[in-house]
């Protein structure tokens, strides 16, 4: 485990004040799964009738808890529900022992909280391939169930951290028919971040009233443009989980066009950005927008090729407006491109146009943009109308230091 | 340009003694294209009737010299031929100016050497997106033509270096019918290395007699298992070029089954390995063999996913037998896999079998293997008969240092 010695320079000033979501209670505990002297398990109890939607890693080697959650998605129930998350061990690639661990935790949680086992969702994050000491988690479940409070979301955000340097939270409120619907979410993740999705756990809660299929649809759509558009190191985790729970306790029915979907999207995008801002070793937050591609899909392929290129990412770390590496990344992506229609911007600075360095290009102006903390790269492929935006960070000595030491 | 301060710890002890290939003459010059105080242009003159084959980057933004070479491949001619290569500037993404530069260099070379322009092959390597000062190259062509000598291949290997820390050469001889056929090759390349192909220039010469189509077929096949199976950073260059010239001066006709094809394959593999051994910042040479995949193609997808994973590469840098990251890389690759049939070896140490850590797995034994300079990773997918081997290096602070500074 890398030492958490400093907070990312791209971190927000402070953890935000999140609204209390009626119908959700939180508790945390120090189970000693791996870490000592800190909390490492969080529980969230959802009121009876809550609706749960989600999105999960597409890894072919996904973990036992992910498979268990996926099997439970879409079930409609009037019972309560529980989310239990541990940090320190991902219970991934742990064979039958991993399945047994999930069974033990979900069964004990169901008993401690009085909900059906089919309504218990678990996530595990941390080292891959080590047996999960599930008995340590089971041992704290009764205490967690007794400690549940409505205001515990900030503590929950801390308990799920691994190599994160700051806890991540975001919220939104929407006025619908004179009443307020609230959304509050937390996330963890800083390395092994790439579509689809990331070593990332995200839990979002709302008091909105919405049916499961409708919520799932909104979550899946927003996921494609938020969590599936970020990358730190192109490495896809075996454990990524996004769970969105709607308690319905506000009594306000929401839908696609009343502002709720947009607010949920904003919360998801904000949390996705925070994960990138905590990218291992990150010193720059990078937004890459590709336009003029043959299709939106091609635009995303180009954008991710740029975002994942070690040469582009090291150039950004070195504050070098090395646009040749952007050309290289577009060329290798596999999506359609024409060298002679390509245009590139760094911030507002036009670097290249129609496949050649722009007349009047100012290396000084481009270099000045690269010195900032927020880097904006625009690439126009010049052959169609497809577009996509993705977010990433630079590749620095910090990434190497964290990952060459991680694990012991 | 990063400073070349030290030779890679993975470099061979010395540049090998290469056989003189009858019918090939070399010369080098200091044209000052970008570098000062070193040679930066090499010329190789091929005897009349030489046959030329090649393989080139598939980048959609490939450079003007690459496009020019590709257009000239396959032409059969009794005339001589010339290869001219400069380092310091890749003449890539240089618009019409880039095409003009190639035209100027090839026309002047044809005149200086008395060969048709259609038999002049050029390569350029170095910075992308800067105009090539082609007049500086043209200015030294007459001198180069006068300086040509049969023994100049080692000097040629030095002139084409960019961030390389050592010149790369390899050779083989084959006895056919009591006579000797010789092969000698040189290469450059250390960063921006990935299929297909790499920022890599490779020139191989032989005195064998073979027709163009047959040579092209052997080159293309061997290329798929050598240069297209190495990766340093997953970044594909706009300039990769492999040119193989057969002068026929030995008078010995060669083919697929007389040892020539195998010898050519060995030279290509050796040069490919040397490129990896000069990977920017490399401290470990890594061979990854995937077996039991659904197909050979799937096996290569898995192997490259492992080889390109920043988390795997940093773990190797840290001498950490972190096999969980191998599982992750298999899972994210997109090729078919079954978590519960997966097996992993580090060297001779069985780490995982049937989707779970092996009984009797010794972390100490695995860690001991990781401390070596040559790391061997074996992954059995366990679902078919597909197999592939690829080679890469670790990801270290050295890579960041070189690439965050490169260019200014």
GROMACS .gro file of N, CA and C in nm, chain B residues 18-162:
model
  435
  426UNK      N    1   2.954  -0.722  -3.762
  426UNK     CA    2   2.858  -0.761  -3.866
  426UNK      C    3   2.933  -0.797  -3.993
  427UNK      N    4   2.888  -0.899  -4.064
  427UNK     CA    5   2.955  -0.935  -4.190
  427UNK      C    6   2.934  -0.827  -4.295
  428UNK      N    7   3.034  -0.809  -4.380
  428UNK     CA    8   3.018  -0.717  -4.493
  428UNK      C    9   2.928  -0.785  -4.596
  429UNK      N   10   2.826  -0.715  -4.639
  429UNK     CA   11   2.733  -0.770  -4.737
  429UNK      C   12   2.777  -0.722  -4.875
  430UNK      N   13   2.813  -0.816  -4.958
  430UNK     CA   14   2.860  -0.781  -5.092
  430UNK      C   15   2.748  -0.708  -5.168
  431UNK      N   16   2.783  -0.593  -5.225
  431UNK     CA   17   2.683  -0.519  -5.302
  431UNK      C   18   2.619  -0.405  -5.225
  432UNK      N   19   2.662  -0.381  -5.101
  432UNK     CA   20   2.608  -0.270  -5.022
  432UNK      C   21   2.722  -0.181  -4.975
  433UNK      N   22   2.706  -0.052  -4.995
  433UNK     CA   23   2.805   0.046  -4.949
  433UNK      C   24   2.736   0.149  -4.860
  434UNK      N   25   2.809   0.193  -4.758
  434UNK     CA   26   2.751   0.287  -4.662
  434UNK      C   27   2.833   0.414  -4.650
  435UNK      N   28   2.766   0.523  -4.616
  435UNK     CA   29   2.835   0.647  -4.580
  435UNK      C   30   2.749   0.723  -4.481
  436UNK      N   31   2.812   0.805  -4.399
  436UNK     CA   32   2.738   0.888  -4.304
  436UNK      C   33   2.792   1.030  -4.308
  437UNK      N   34   2.709   1.125  -4.261
  437UNK     CA   35   2.752   1.265  -4.259
  437UNK      C   36   2.684   1.338  -4.145
  438UNK      N   37   2.745   1.452  -4.111
  438UNK     CA   38   2.685   1.540  -4.011
  438UNK      C   39   2.622   1.657  -4.083
  439UNK      N   40   2.492   1.651  -4.103
  439UNK     CA   41   2.423   1.755  -4.179
  439UNK      C   42   2.367   1.864  -4.089
  440UNK      N   43   2.366   1.842  -3.960
  440UNK     CA   44   2.313   1.943  -3.868
  440UNK      C   45   2.164   1.966  -3.884
  441UNK      N   46   2.090   1.860  -3.919
  441UNK     CA   47   1.944   1.872  -3.932
  441UNK      C   48   1.886   1.926  -3.801
  442UNK      N   49   1.934   1.872  -3.693
  442UNK     CA   50   1.893   1.919  -3.560
  442UNK      C   51   2.008   1.905  -3.462
  443UNK      N   52   2.067   1.787  -3.460
  443UNK     CA   53   2.176   1.762  -3.366
  443UNK      C   54   2.303   1.829  -3.414
  444UNK      N   55   2.388   1.863  -3.319
  444UNK     CA   56   2.521   1.916  -3.351
  444UNK      C   57   2.625   1.818  -3.298
  445UNK      N   58   2.738   1.812  -3.366
  445UNK     CA   59   2.850   1.732  -3.315
  445UNK      C   60   2.831   1.583  -3.327
  446UNK      N   61   2.745   1.539  -3.418
  446UNK     CA   62   2.730   1.395  -3.440
  446UNK      C   63   2.678   1.373  -3.583
  447UNK      N   64   2.691   1.251  -3.632
  447UNK     CA   65   2.635   1.219  -3.763
  447UNK      C   66   2.484   1.209  -3.753
  448UNK      N   67   2.416   1.250  -3.858
  448UNK     CA   68   2.270   1.245  -3.855
  448UNK      C   69   2.209   1.205  -3.991
  449UNK      N   70   2.293   1.170  -4.086
  449UNK     CA   71   2.241   1.118  -4.213
  449UNK      C   72   2.323   0.995  -4.251
  450UNK      N   73   2.255   0.891  -4.297
  450UNK     CA   74   2.327   0.775  -4.348
  450UNK      C   75   2.273   0.743  -4.487
  451UNK      N   76   2.364   0.695  -4.571
  451UNK     CA   77   2.327   0.652  -4.706
  451UNK      C   78   2.373   0.508  -4.723
  452UNK      N   79   2.286   0.427  -4.786
  452UNK     CA   80   2.325   0.290  -4.823
  452UNK      C   81   2.295   0.273  -4.971
  453UNK      N   82   2.401   0.241  -5.047
  453UNK     CA   83   2.386   0.220  -5.191
  453UNK      C   84   2.378   0.069  -5.217
  454UNK      N   85   2.275   0.028  -5.291
  454UNK     CA   86   2.254  -0.113  -5.322
  454UNK      C   87   2.290  -0.139  -5.467
  455UNK      N   88   2.360  -0.250  -5.490
  455UNK     CA   89   2.406  -0.283  -5.625
  455UNK      C   90   2.289  -0.299  -5.722
  456UNK      N   91   2.316  -0.276  -5.851
  456UNK     CA   92   2.211  -0.296  -5.952
  456UNK      C   93   2.148  -0.433  -5.939
  457UNK      N   94   2.017  -0.438  -5.955
  457UNK     CA   95   1.944  -0.564  -5.948
  457UNK      C   96   1.901  -0.603  -5.808
  458UNK      N   97   1.936  -0.521  -5.708
  458UNK     CA   98   1.894  -0.553  -5.571
  458UNK      C   99   1.742  -0.551  -5.560
  459UNK      N  100   1.692  -0.638  -5.476
  459UNK     CA  101   1.548  -0.650  -5.453
  459UNK      C  102   1.517  -0.586  -5.318
  460UNK      N  103   1.410  -0.509  -5.309
  460UNK     CA  104   1.378  -0.436  -5.186
  460UNK      C  105   1.237  -0.470  -5.141
  461UNK      N  106   1.224  -0.508  -5.014
  461UNK     CA  107   1.092  -0.535  -4.955
  461UNK      C  108   1.081  -0.454  -4.826
  462UNK      N  109   0.962  -0.446  -4.770
  462UNK     CA  110   0.950  -0.366  -4.648
  462UNK      C  111   0.818  -0.381  -4.577
  463UNK      N  112   0.810  -0.315  -4.462
  463UNK     CA  113   0.687  -0.308  -4.385
  463UNK      C  114   0.686  -0.171  -4.318
  464UNK      N  115   0.567  -0.114  -4.303
  464UNK     CA  116   0.558   0.024  -4.257
  464UNK      C  117   0.445   0.042  -4.156
  465UNK      N  118   0.452   0.152  -4.082
  465UNK     CA  119   0.348   0.185  -3.985
  465UNK      C  120   0.211   0.187  -4.051
  466UNK      N  121   0.110   0.147  -3.972
  466UNK     CA  122  -0.027   0.156  -4.024
  466UNK      C  123  -0.096   0.282  -3.971
  467UNK      N  124  -0.020   0.372  -3.912
  467UNK     CA  125  -0.080   0.494  -3.860
  467UNK      C  126  -0.156   0.569  -3.969
  468UNK      N  127  -0.271   0.624  -3.933
  468UNK     CA  128  -0.349   0.704  -4.029
  468UNK      C  129  -0.283   0.839  -4.054
  469UNK      N  130  -0.186   0.874  -3.972
  469UNK     CA  131  -0.117   1.003  -3.990
  469UNK      C  132   0.030   0.979  -4.023
  470UNK      N  133   0.058   0.874  -4.102
  470UNK     CA  134   0.197   0.840  -4.132
  470UNK      C  135   0.264   0.951  -4.215
  471UNK      N  136   0.394   0.949  -4.208
  471UNK     CA  137   0.471   1.060  -4.262
  471UNK      C  138   0.488   1.052  -4.413
  472UNK      N  139   0.530   1.165  -4.470
  472UNK     CA  140   0.552   1.173  -4.615
  472UNK      C  141   0.657   1.072  -4.664
  473UNK      N  142   0.772   1.058  -4.597
  473UNK     CA  143   0.868   0.957  -4.645
  473UNK      C  144   0.813   0.815  -4.641
  474UNK      N  145   0.731   0.784  -4.541
  474UNK     CA  146   0.672   0.650  -4.535
  474UNK      C  147   0.581   0.628  -4.656
  475UNK      N  148   0.496   0.726  -4.683
  475UNK     CA  149   0.406   0.713  -4.798
  475UNK      C  150   0.485   0.698  -4.927
  476UNK      N  151   0.595   0.774  -4.938
  476UNK     CA  152   0.678   0.766  -5.058
  476UNK      C  153   0.740   0.627  -5.072
  477UNK      N  154   0.794   0.574  -4.962
  477UNK     CA  155   0.854   0.439  -4.967
  477UNK      C  156   0.749   0.335  -5.005
  478UNK      N  157   0.632   0.347  -4.945
  478UNK     CA  158   0.529   0.247  -4.973
  478UNK      C  159   0.491   0.246  -5.120
  479UNK      N  160   0.490   0.365  -5.179
  479UNK     CA  161   0.452   0.374  -5.320
  479UNK      C  162   0.557   0.310  -5.410
  480UNK      N  163   0.680   0.297  -5.359
  480UNK     CA  164   0.789   0.244  -5.442
  480UNK      C  165   0.816   0.095  -5.416
  481UNK      N  166   0.751   0.039  -5.314
  481UNK     CA  167   0.773  -0.103  -5.284
  481UNK      C  168   0.713  -0.189  -5.395
  482UNK      N  169   0.779  -0.298  -5.424
  482UNK     CA  170   0.723  -0.391  -5.522
  482UNK      C  171   0.767  -0.364  -5.664
  483UNK      N  172   0.822  -0.245  -5.690
  483UNK     CA  173   0.874  -0.216  -5.823
  483UNK      C  174   0.997  -0.304  -5.846
  484UNK      N  175   1.004  -0.368  -5.959
  484UNK     CA  176   1.121  -0.449  -5.992
  484UNK      C  177   1.204  -0.371  -6.092
  485UNK      N  178   1.336  -0.367  -6.067
  485UNK     CA  179   1.424  -0.287  -6.153
  485UNK      C  180   1.563  -0.347  -6.153
  486UNK      N  181   1.633  -0.333  -6.262
  486UNK     CA  182   1.771  -0.379  -6.267
  486UNK      C  183   1.868  -0.270  -6.223
  487UNK      N  184   1.816  -0.155  -6.195
  487UNK     CA  185   1.902  -0.044  -6.155
  487UNK      C  186   1.947  -0.060  -6.010
  488UNK      N  187   2.044   0.020  -5.972
  488UNK     CA  188   2.082   0.026  -5.831
  488UNK      C  189   1.972   0.092  -5.750
  489UNK      N  190   1.993   0.097  -5.619
  489UNK     CA  191   1.894   0.162  -5.532
  489UNK      C  192   1.969   0.227  -5.417
  490UNK      N  193   1.904   0.323  -5.352
  490UNK     CA  194   1.968   0.395  -5.242
  490UNK      C  195   1.870   0.411  -5.127
  491UNK      N  196   1.921   0.399  -5.006
  491UNK     CA  197   1.842   0.431  -4.887
  491UNK      C  198   1.910   0.550  -4.819
  492UNK      N  199   1.832   0.655  -4.791
  492UNK     CA  200   1.885   0.772  -4.721
  492UNK      C  201   1.800   0.795  -4.597
  493UNK      N  202   1.865   0.806  -4.483
  493UNK     CA  203   1.793   0.820  -4.356
  493UNK      C  204   1.852   0.936  -4.277
  494UNK      N  205   1.764   1.021  -4.225
  494UNK     CA  206   1.813   1.124  -4.134
  494UNK      C  207   1.749   1.110  -3.997
  495UNK      N  208   1.822   1.150  -3.895
  495UNK     CA  209   1.768   1.157  -3.759
  495UNK      C  210   1.751   1.304  -3.719
  496UNK      N  211   1.671   1.327  -3.616
  496UNK     CA  212   1.652   1.464  -3.565
  496UNK      C  213   1.519   1.525  -3.602
  497UNK      N  214   1.460   1.481  -3.712
  497UNK     CA  215   1.332   1.536  -3.756
  497UNK      C  216   1.263   1.428  -3.838
  498UNK      N  217   1.135   1.401  -3.806
  498UNK     CA  218   1.066   1.288  -3.870
  498UNK      C  219   0.992   1.327  -3.997
  499UNK      N  220   0.988   1.457  -4.028
  499UNK     CA  221   0.913   1.503  -4.146
  499UNK      C  222   0.772   1.444  -4.146
  500UNK      N  223   0.713   1.438  -4.030
  500UNK     CA  224   0.576   1.385  -4.018
  500UNK      C  225   0.482   1.499  -3.980
  501UNK      N  226   0.362   1.499  -4.035
  501UNK     CA  227   0.263   1.604  -4.014
  501UNK      C  228   0.323   1.738  -4.053
  502UNK      N  229   0.381   1.741  -4.172
  502UNK     CA  230   0.444   1.862  -4.223
  502UNK      C  231   0.380   1.904  -4.354
  503UNK      N  232   0.259   1.852  -4.381
  503UNK     CA  233   0.179   1.900  -4.494
  503UNK      C  234   0.250   1.889  -4.628
  504UNK      N  235   0.217   1.984  -4.717
  504UNK     CA  236   0.279   1.982  -4.851
  504UNK      C  237   0.429   2.003  -4.844
  505UNK      N  238   0.473   2.076  -4.743
  505UNK     CA  239   0.617   2.098  -4.726
  505UNK      C  240   0.691   1.967  -4.705
  506UNK      N  241   0.624   1.874  -4.638
  506UNK     CA  242   0.686   1.743  -4.614
  506UNK      C  243   0.701   1.664  -4.742
  507UNK      N  244   0.600   1.670  -4.826
  507UNK     CA  245   0.606   1.601  -4.956
  507UNK      C  246   0.716   1.663  -5.041
  508UNK      N  247   0.723   1.793  -5.039
  508UNK     CA  248   0.825   1.864  -5.115
  508UNK      C  249   0.966   1.825  -5.067
  509UNK      N  250   0.982   1.811  -4.938
  509UNK     CA  251   1.112   1.774  -4.882
  509UNK      C  252   1.156   1.637  -4.933
  510UNK      N  253   1.062   1.541  -4.933
  510UNK     CA  254   1.094   1.407  -4.982
  510UNK      C  255   1.132   1.413  -5.129
  511UNK      N  256   1.056   1.490  -5.205
  511UNK     CA  257   1.083   1.505  -5.348
  511UNK      C  258   1.224   1.562  -5.370
  512UNK      N  259   1.258   1.663  -5.292
  512UNK     CA  260   1.388   1.727  -5.309
  512UNK      C  261   1.502   1.630  -5.276
  513UNK      N  262   1.486   1.556  -5.166
  513UNK     CA  263   1.593   1.465  -5.123
  513UNK      C  264   1.608   1.348  -5.220
  514UNK      N  265   1.495   1.290  -5.262
  514UNK     CA  266   1.504   1.174  -5.350
  514UNK      C  267   1.557   1.213  -5.488
  515UNK      N  268   1.517   1.330  -5.538
  515UNK     CA  269   1.566   1.374  -5.669
  515UNK      C  270   1.717   1.398  -5.665
  516UNK      N  271   1.763   1.465  -5.561
  516UNK     CA  272   1.907   1.495  -5.550
  516UNK      C  273   1.988   1.368  -5.527
  517UNK      N  274   1.932   1.274  -5.452
  517UNK     CA  275   2.001   1.147  -5.430
  517UNK      C  276   2.014   1.069  -5.560
  518UNK      N  277   1.905   1.066  -5.637
  518UNK     CA  278   1.907   0.995  -5.766
  518UNK      C  279   2.018   1.050  -5.854
  519UNK      N  280   2.030   1.182  -5.855
  519UNK     CA  281   2.132   1.245  -5.938
  519UNK      C  282   2.273   1.214  -5.884
  520UNK      N  283   2.290   1.226  -5.754
  520UNK     CA  284   2.423   1.204  -5.695
  520UNK      C  285   2.470   1.060  -5.712
  521UNK      N  286   2.377   0.966  -5.712
  521UNK     CA  287   2.415   0.824  -5.714
  521UNK      C  288   2.391   0.756  -5.848
  522UNK      N  289   2.328   0.826  -5.940
  522UNK     CA  290   2.304   0.768  -6.070
  522UNK      C  291   2.206   0.652  -6.069
  523UNK      N  292   2.100   0.666  -5.988
  523UNK     CA  293   1.994   0.565  -5.988
  523UNK      C  294   1.861   0.636  -6.016
  524UNK      N  295   1.760   0.560  -6.060
  524UNK     CA  296   1.629   0.625  -6.082
  524UNK      C  297   1.570   0.674  -5.950
  525UNK      N  298   1.495   0.784  -5.955
  525UNK     CA  299   1.432   0.838  -5.832
  525UNK      C  300   1.336   0.737  -5.771
  526UNK      N  301   1.279   0.652  -5.856
  526UNK     CA  302   1.185   0.550  -5.806
  526UNK      C  303   1.256   0.442  -5.724
  527UNK      N  304   1.389   0.447  -5.722
  527UNK     CA  305   1.467   0.349  -5.644
  527UNK      C  306   1.538   0.417  -5.528
  528UNK      N  307   1.491   0.534  -5.488
  528UNK     CA  308   1.548   0.602  -5.372
  528UNK      C  309   1.446   0.598  -5.258
  529UNK      N  310   1.486   0.538  -5.149
  529UNK     CA  311   1.398   0.521  -5.033
  529UNK      C  312   1.450   0.607  -4.918
  530UNK      N  313   1.364   0.691  -4.861
  530UNK     CA  314   1.410   0.774  -4.750
  530UNK      C  315   1.329   0.747  -4.624
  531UNK      N  316   1.393   0.770  -4.512
  531UNK     CA  317   1.326   0.767  -4.382
  531UNK      C  318   1.373   0.887  -4.302
  532UNK      N  319   1.286   0.935  -4.216
  532UNK     CA  320   1.321   1.046  -4.128
  532UNK      C  321   1.270   1.011  -3.990
  533UNK      N  322   1.347   1.040  -3.888
  533UNK     CA  323   1.304   1.006  -3.752
  533UNK      C  324   1.343   1.117  -3.657
  534UNK      N  325   1.253   1.149  -3.567
  534UNK     CA  326   1.279   1.256  -3.472
  534UNK      C  327   1.149   1.328  -3.441
  535UNK      N  328   1.157   1.456  -3.417
  535UNK     CA  329   1.041   1.536  -3.379
  535UNK      C  330   0.935   1.533  -3.490
  536UNK      N  331   0.809   1.527  -3.448
  536UNK     CA  332   0.695   1.535  -3.540
  536UNK      C  333   0.650   1.681  -3.552
  537UNK      N  334   0.608   1.722  -3.670
  537UNK     CA  335   0.538   1.849  -3.685
  537UNK      C  336   0.626   1.970  -3.706
  538UNK      N  337   0.754   1.950  -3.719
  538UNK     CA  338   0.844   2.063  -3.749
  538UNK      C  339   0.890   2.048  -3.893
  539UNK      N  340   0.903   2.159  -3.966
  539UNK     CA  341   0.950   2.146  -4.104
  539UNK      C  342   1.090   2.084  -4.107
  540UNK      N  343   1.113   1.995  -4.202
  540UNK     CA  344   1.245   1.932  -4.217
  540UNK      C  345   1.335   2.024  -4.299
  541UNK      N  346   1.451   2.053  -4.246
  541UNK     CA  347   1.547   2.137  -4.320
  541UNK      C  348   1.615   2.049  -4.426
  542UNK      N  349   1.538   2.018  -4.531
  542UNK     CA  350   1.585   1.920  -4.629
  542UNK      C  351   1.707   1.970  -4.706
  543UNK      N  352   1.722   2.102  -4.715
  543UNK     CA  353   1.838   2.156  -4.788
  543UNK      C  354   1.968   2.115  -4.719
  544UNK      N  355   1.964   2.099  -4.588
  544UNK     CA  356   2.087   2.056  -4.518
  544UNK      C  357   2.123   1.913  -4.556
  545UNK      N  358   2.022   1.832  -4.579
  545UNK     CA  359   2.048   1.693  -4.622
  545UNK      C  360   2.096   1.692  -4.767
  546UNK      N  361   2.027   1.767  -4.850
  546UNK     CA  362   2.067   1.773  -4.992
  546UNK      C  363   2.213   1.819  -5.004
  547UNK      N  364   2.252   1.910  -4.916
  547UNK     CA  365   2.387   1.966  -4.923
  547UNK      C  366   2.497   1.862  -4.900
  548UNK      N  367   2.466   1.752  -4.832
  548UNK     CA  368   2.571   1.653  -4.803
  548UNK      C  369   2.562   1.529  -4.893
  549UNK      N  370   2.467   1.525  -4.985
  549UNK     CA  371   2.447   1.402  -5.064
  549UNK      C  372   2.566   1.370  -5.154
  550UNK      N  373   2.622   1.471  -5.217
  550UNK     CA  374   2.737   1.446  -5.307
  550UNK      C  375   2.853   1.388  -5.228
  551UNK      N  376   2.878   1.445  -5.112
  551UNK     CA  377   2.987   1.394  -5.028
  551UNK      C  378   2.959   1.251  -4.984
  552UNK      N  379   2.837   1.225  -4.946
  552UNK     CA  380   2.800   1.089  -4.906
  552UNK      C  381   2.827   0.991  -5.020
  553UNK      N  382   2.788   1.029  -5.140
  553UNK     CA  383   2.805   0.940  -5.256
  553UNK      C  384   2.952   0.910  -5.280
  554UNK      N  385   3.039   1.008  -5.249
  554UNK     CA  386   3.183   0.987  -5.267
  554UNK      C  387   3.244   0.904  -5.154
  555UNK      N  388   3.182   0.908  -5.037
  555UNK     CA  389   3.240   0.842  -4.920
  555UNK      C  390   3.199   0.697  -4.904
  556UNK      N  391   3.117   0.646  -4.992
  556UNK     CA  392   3.059   0.512  -4.972
  556UNK      C  393   3.165   0.403  -4.961
  557UNK      N  394   3.153   0.320  -4.856
  557UNK     CA  395   3.246   0.208  -4.836
  557UNK      C  396   3.167   0.085  -4.792
  558UNK      N  397   3.220  -0.035  -4.819
  558UNK     CA  398   3.146  -0.157  -4.783
  558UNK      C  399   3.137  -0.180  -4.632
  559UNK      N  400   3.229  -0.123  -4.555
  559UNK     CA  401   3.237  -0.156  -4.413
  559UNK      C  402   3.162  -0.058  -4.323
  560UNK      N  403   3.078   0.027  -4.379
  560UNK     CA  404   3.025   0.138  -4.300
  560UNK      C  405   2.900   0.112  -4.219
  561UNK      N  406   2.862  -0.015  -4.201
  561UNK     CA  407   2.729  -0.038  -4.140
  561UNK      C  408   2.722   0.005  -3.993
  562UNK      N  409   2.833  -0.011  -3.919
  562UNK     CA  410   2.830   0.029  -3.777
  562UNK      C  411   2.813   0.179  -3.763
  563UNK      N  412   2.880   0.254  -3.849
  563UNK     CA  413   2.864   0.400  -3.846
  563UNK      C  414   2.722   0.439  -3.884
  564UNK      N  415   2.665   0.365  -3.978
  564UNK     CA  416   2.526   0.392  -4.019
  564UNK      C  417   2.431   0.372  -3.902
  565UNK      N  418   2.456   0.267  -3.822
  565UNK     CA  419   2.370   0.239  -3.706
  565UNK      C  420   2.371   0.354  -3.607
  566UNK      N  421   2.485   0.422  -3.597
  566UNK     CA  422   2.494   0.537  -3.504
  566UNK      C  423   2.424   0.661  -3.559
  567UNK      N  424   2.433   0.681  -3.689
  567UNK     CA  425   2.378   0.804  -3.748
  567UNK      C  426   2.227   0.812  -3.738
  568UNK      N  427   2.160   0.696  -3.728
  568UNK     CA  428   2.013   0.698  -3.727
  568UNK      C  429   1.955   0.701  -3.586
  569UNK      N  430   2.039   0.707  -3.485
  569UNK     CA  431   1.990   0.708  -3.346
  569UNK      C  432   1.920   0.841  -3.311
  570UNK      N  433   1.818   0.833  -3.226
  570UNK     CA  434   1.759   0.955  -3.168
  570UNK      C  435   1.775   0.946  -3.016
   0.00000   0.00000   0.00000
